[in-house]
mmCIF file of C-alpha atoms in Angstrom:
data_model
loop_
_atom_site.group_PDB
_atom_site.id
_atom_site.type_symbol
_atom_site.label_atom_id
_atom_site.label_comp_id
_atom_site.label_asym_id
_atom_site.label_seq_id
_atom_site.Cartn_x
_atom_site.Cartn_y
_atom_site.Cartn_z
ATOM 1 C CA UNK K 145 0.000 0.000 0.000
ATOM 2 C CA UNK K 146 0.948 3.135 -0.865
ATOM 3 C CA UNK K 147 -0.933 5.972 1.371
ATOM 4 C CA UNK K 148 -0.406 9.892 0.133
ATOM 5 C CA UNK K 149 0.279 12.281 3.607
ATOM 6 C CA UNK K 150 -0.042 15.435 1.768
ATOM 7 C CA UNK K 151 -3.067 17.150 -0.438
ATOM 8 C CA UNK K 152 -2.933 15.719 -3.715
ATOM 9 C CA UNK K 153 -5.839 17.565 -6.150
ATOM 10 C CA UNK K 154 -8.164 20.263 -5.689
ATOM 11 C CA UNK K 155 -11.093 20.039 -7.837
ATOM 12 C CA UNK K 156 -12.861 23.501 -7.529
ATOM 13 C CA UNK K 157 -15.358 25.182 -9.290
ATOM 14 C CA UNK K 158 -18.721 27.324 -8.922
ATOM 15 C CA UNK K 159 -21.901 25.646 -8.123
ATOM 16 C CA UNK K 160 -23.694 24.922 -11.499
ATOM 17 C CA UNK K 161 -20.825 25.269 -13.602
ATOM 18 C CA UNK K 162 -19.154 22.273 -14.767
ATOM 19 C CA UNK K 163 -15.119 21.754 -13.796
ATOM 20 C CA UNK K 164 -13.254 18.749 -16.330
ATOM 21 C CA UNK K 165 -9.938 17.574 -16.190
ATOM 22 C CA UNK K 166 -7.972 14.833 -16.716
ATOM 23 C CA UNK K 167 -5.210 13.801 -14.146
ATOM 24 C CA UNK K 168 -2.185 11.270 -14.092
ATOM 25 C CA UNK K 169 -1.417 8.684 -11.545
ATOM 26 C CA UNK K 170 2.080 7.891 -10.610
ATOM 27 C CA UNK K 171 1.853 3.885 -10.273
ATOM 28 C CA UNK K 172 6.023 3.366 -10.536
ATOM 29 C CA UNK K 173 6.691 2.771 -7.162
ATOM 30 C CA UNK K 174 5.128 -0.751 -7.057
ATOM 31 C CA UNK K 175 4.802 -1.611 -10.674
ATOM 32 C CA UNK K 176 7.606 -1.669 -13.472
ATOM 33 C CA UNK K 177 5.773 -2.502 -16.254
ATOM 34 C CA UNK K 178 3.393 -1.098 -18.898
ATOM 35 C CA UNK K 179 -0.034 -0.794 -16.946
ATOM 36 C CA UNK K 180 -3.722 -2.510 -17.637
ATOM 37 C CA UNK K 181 -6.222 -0.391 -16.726
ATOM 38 C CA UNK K 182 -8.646 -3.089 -16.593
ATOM 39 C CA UNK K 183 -6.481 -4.612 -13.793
ATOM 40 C CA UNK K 184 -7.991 -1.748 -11.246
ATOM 41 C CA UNK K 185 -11.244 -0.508 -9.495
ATOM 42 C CA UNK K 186 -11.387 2.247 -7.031
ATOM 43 C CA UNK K 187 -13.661 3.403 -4.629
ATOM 44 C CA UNK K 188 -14.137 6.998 -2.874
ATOM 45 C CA UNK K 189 -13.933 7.414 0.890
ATOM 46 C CA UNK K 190 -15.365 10.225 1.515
ATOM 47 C CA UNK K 191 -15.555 11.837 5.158
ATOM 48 C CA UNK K 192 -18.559 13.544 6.245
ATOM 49 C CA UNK K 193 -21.305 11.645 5.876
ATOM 50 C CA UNK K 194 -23.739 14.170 4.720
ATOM 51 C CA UNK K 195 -22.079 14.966 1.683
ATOM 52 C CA UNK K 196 -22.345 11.407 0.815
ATOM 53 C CA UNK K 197 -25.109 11.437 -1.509
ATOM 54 C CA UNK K 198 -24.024 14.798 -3.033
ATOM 55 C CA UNK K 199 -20.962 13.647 -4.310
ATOM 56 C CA UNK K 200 -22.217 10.463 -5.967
ATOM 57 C CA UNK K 201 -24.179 12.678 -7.657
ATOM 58 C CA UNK K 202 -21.865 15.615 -9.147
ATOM 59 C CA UNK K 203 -18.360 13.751 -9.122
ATOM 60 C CA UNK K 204 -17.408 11.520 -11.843
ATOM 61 C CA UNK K 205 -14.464 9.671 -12.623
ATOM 62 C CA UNK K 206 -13.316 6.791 -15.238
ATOM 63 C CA UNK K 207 -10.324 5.210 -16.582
ATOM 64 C CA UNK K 208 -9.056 6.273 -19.626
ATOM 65 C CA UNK K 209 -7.091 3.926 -21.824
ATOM 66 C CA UNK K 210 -4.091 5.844 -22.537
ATOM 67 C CA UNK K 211 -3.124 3.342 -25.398
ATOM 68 C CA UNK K 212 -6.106 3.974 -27.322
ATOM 69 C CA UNK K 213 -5.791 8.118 -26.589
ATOM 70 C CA UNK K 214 -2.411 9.132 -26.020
ATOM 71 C CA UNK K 215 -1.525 12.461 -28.497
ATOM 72 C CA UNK K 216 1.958 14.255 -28.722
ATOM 73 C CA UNK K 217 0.430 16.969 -25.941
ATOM 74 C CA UNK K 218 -0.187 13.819 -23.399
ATOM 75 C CA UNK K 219 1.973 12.689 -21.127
ATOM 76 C CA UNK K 220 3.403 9.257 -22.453
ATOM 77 C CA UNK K 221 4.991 7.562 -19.187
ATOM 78 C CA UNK K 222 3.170 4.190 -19.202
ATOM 79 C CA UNK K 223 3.491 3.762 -15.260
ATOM 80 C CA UNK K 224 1.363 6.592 -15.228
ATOM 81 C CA UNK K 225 -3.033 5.910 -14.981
ATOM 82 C CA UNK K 226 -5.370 8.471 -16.313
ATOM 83 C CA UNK K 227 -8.342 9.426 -15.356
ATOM 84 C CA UNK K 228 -10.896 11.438 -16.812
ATOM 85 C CA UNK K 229 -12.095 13.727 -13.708
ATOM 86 C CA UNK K 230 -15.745 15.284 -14.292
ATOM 87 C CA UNK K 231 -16.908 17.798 -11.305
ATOM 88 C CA UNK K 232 -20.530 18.983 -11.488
ATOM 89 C CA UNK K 233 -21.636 20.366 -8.102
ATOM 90 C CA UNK K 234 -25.071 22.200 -7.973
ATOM 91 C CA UNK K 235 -24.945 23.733 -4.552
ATOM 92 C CA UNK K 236 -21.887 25.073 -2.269
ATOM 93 C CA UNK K 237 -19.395 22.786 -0.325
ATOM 94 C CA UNK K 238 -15.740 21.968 0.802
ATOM 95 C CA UNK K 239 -14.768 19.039 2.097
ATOM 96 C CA UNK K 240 -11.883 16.487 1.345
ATOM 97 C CA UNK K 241 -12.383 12.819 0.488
ATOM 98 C CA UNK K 242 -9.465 9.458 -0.557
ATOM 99 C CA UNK K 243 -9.427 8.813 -3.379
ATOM 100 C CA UNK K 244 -8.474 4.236 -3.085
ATOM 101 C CA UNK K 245 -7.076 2.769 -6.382
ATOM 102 C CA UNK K 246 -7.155 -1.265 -6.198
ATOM 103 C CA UNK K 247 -5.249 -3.096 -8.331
ATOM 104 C CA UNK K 248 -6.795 -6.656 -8.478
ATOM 105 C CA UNK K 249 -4.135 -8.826 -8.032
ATOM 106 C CA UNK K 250 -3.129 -6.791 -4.858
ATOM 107 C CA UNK K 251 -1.898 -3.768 -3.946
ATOM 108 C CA UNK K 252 -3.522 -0.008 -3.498
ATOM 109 C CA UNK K 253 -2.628 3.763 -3.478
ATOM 110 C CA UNK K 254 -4.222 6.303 -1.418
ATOM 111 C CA UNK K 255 -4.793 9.845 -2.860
ATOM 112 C CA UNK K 256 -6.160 12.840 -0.971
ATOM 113 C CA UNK K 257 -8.329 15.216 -2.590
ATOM 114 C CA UNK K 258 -10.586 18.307 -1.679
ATOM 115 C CA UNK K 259 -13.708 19.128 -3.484
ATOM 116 C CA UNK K 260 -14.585 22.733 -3.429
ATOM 117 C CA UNK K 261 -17.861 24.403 -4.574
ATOM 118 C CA UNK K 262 -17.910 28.168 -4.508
ATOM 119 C CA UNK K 263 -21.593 30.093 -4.243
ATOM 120 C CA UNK K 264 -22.690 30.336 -7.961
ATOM 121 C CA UNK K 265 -23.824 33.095 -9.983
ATOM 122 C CA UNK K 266 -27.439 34.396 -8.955
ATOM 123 C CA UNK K 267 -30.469 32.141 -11.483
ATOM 124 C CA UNK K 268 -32.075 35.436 -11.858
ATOM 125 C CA UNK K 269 -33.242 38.796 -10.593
ATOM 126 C CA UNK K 270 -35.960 39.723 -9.011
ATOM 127 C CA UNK K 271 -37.385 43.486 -9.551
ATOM 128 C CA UNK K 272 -39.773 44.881 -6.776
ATOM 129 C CA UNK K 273 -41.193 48.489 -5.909
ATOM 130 C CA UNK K 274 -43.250 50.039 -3.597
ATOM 131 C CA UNK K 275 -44.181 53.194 -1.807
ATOM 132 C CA UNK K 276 -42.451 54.028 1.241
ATOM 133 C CA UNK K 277 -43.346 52.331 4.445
ATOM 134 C CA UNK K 278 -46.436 50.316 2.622
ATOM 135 C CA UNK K 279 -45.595 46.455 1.859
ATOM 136 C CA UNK K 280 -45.036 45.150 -2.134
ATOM 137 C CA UNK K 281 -45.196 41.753 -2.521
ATOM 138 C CA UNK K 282 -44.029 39.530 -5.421
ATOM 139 C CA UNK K 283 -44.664 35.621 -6.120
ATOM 140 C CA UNK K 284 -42.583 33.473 -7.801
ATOM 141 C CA UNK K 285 -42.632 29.741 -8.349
ATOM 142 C CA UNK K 286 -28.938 36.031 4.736
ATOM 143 C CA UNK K 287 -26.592 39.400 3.887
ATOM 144 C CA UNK K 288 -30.036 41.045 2.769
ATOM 145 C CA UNK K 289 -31.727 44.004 3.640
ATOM 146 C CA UNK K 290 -33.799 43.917 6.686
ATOM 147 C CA UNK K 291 -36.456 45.618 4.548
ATOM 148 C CA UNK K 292 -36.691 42.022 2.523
ATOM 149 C CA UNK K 293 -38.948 38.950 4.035
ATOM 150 C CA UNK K 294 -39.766 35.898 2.708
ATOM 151 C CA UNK K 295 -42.616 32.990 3.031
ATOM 152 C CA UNK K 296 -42.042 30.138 3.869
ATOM 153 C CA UNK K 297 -38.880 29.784 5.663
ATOM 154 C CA UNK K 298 -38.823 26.597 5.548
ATOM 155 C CA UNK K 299 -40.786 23.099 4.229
ATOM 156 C CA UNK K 300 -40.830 20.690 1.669
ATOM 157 C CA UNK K 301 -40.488 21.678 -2.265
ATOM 158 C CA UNK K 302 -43.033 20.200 -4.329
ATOM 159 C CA UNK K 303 -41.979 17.184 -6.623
ATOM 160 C CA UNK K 304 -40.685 17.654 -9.890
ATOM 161 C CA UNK K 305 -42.831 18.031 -13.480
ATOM 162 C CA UNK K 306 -46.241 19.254 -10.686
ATOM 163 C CA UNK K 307 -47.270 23.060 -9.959
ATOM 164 C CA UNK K 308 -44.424 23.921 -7.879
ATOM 165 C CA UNK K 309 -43.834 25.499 -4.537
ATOM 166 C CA UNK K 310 -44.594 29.139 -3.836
ATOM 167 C CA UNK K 311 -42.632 31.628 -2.247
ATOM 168 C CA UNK K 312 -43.966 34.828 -1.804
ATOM 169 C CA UNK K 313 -40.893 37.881 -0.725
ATOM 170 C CA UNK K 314 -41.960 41.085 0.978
ATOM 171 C CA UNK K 315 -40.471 44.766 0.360
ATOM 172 C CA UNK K 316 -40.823 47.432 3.101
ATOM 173 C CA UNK K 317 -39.137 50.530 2.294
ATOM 174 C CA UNK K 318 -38.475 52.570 5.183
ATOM 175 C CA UNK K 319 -36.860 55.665 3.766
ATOM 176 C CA UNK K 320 -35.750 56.798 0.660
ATOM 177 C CA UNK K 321 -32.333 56.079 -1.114
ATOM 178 C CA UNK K 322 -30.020 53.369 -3.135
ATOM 179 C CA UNK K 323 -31.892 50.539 -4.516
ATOM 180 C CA UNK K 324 -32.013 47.500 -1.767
ATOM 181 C CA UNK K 325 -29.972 44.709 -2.622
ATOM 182 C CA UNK K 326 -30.670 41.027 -0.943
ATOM 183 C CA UNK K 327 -30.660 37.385 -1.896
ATOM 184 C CA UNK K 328 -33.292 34.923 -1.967
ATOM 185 C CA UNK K 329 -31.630 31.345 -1.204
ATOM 186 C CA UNK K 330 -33.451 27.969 -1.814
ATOM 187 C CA UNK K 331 -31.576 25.397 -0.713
ATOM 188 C CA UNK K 332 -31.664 21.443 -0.542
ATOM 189 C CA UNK K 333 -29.607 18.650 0.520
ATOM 190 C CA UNK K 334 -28.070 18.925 -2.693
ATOM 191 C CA UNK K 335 -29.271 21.263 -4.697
ATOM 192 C CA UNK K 336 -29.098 25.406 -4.042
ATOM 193 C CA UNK K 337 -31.063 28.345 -6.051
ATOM 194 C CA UNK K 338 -29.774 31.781 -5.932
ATOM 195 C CA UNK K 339 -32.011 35.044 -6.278
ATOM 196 C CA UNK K 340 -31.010 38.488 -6.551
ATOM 197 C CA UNK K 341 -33.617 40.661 -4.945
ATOM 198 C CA UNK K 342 -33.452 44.192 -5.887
ATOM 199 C CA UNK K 343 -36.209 46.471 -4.018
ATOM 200 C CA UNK K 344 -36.771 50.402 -4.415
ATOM 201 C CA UNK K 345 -39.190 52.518 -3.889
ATOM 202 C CA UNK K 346 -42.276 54.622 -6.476
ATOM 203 C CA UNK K 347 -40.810 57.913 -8.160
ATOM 204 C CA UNK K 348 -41.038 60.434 -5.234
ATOM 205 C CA UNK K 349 -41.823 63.988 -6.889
ATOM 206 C CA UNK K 350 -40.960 66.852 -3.973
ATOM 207 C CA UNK K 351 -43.947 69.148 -3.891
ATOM 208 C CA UNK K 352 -43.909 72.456 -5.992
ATOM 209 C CA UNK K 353 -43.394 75.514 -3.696
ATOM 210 C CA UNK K 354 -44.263 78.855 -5.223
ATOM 211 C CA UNK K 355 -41.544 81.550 -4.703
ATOM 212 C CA UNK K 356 -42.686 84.796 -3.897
ATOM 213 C CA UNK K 357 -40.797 88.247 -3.895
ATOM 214 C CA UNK K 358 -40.984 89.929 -0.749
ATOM 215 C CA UNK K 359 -38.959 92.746 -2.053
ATOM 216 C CA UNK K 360 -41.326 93.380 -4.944
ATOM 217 C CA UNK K 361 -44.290 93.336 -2.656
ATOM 218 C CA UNK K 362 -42.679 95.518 0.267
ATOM 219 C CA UNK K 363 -42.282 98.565 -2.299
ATOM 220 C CA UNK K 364 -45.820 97.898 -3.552
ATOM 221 C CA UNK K 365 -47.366 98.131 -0.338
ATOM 222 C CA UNK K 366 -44.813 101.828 0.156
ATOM 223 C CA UNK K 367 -46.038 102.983 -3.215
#
């Protein structure tokens, strides 16, 4: 067994967006000839058990038979195994899982790698107005303004291809200024939406004051 002690890939990338790559595994120091990767398997250890699921889900990884696809631009050390890494997260996390290679006639090497999902780009933006210190409300299937609300906090999201669960966000303008800025986060076990909620208020027109001239009217009245 060979067991890594330090970090040995970081596979990072914004939530939604997809992060490919395709990485090289130094075999040499228990094998001295040309490898078979049908001779291996590998499994993922992965820490924390509630990003289990999650990971399953948006990390893929498969052998690549560098025979069949090695180019002038590839690396062409035969002790080396590559892998075709695919990293498709869809909400926000960090953690760090081992990566186990098996070979089947004995042997393994331990790899450590952390898995990083940044917040993604807001879905969309959400335009709201309304008069100062009277509620707007709009209906659509934590660093925000305290002048935001939303219903509910919390629940169960209806099931997929069905009407969908409604969330309704409240704007209360207290006083008059720069457009509010908050975000409107729906998040699952593995799966995280991202809203942009921009609030302001009605045009406020000052009312008209009519100017008059005292001087004018002080030499009338001498006259």
């Amino acid at each position: 067994e060979v067991k890594s002690k330090g970090i040995d890939f970081t596979f990072k990338t914004k939530a939604k967006k997809i992060y490919e790559t395709k990485i090289y595994l130094d075999l040499s120091s228990l094998l001295e000839k040309d490898i078979d990767f049908s001779d291996f398997v590998y499994i993922l250890n992965i820490k924390e058990e509630k990003y289990k699921s999650l990971i399953n889900k948006c990390l893929s990884i498969n052998f690549v038979d560098q025979k069949k696809n090695l180019n002038s631009n590839e690396i062409q050390n035969l002790s080396k195994l590559p892998l075709d890494i695919k990293f498709y997260p869809l909400r926000p996390f960090k953690t760090d899982i081992e990566f186990v290679l098996r070979k089947k006639s004995g042997g393994q090497w331990i790899y450590n790698i952390i898995l990083e999902s940044t917040e993604p780009d807001p879905d969309d933006i959400i335009y709201i107005k309304s008069s100062l210190n009277k509620q707007a409300f709009v209906a659509f299937s934590h660093d925000s303004s305290s002048e935001f609300s939303v219903t509910p906090r919390e629940g169960t999201l209806d099931q997929s291809g069905r009407d969908g669960t409604q969330f309704v966000v409240c704007y209360l303008p207290v006083e008059y200024g720069k457009i509010k800025i908050g975000k409107l986060i729906i998040e699952t076990d593995e799966v995280q939406w991202i809203f942009e909620v921009r609030g302001s208020h009605l045009d406020y027109k000052p009312p008209e004051v009519k100017r008059t001239n005292l001087f004018k009217e002080t030499k009338a009245s001498e006259n």
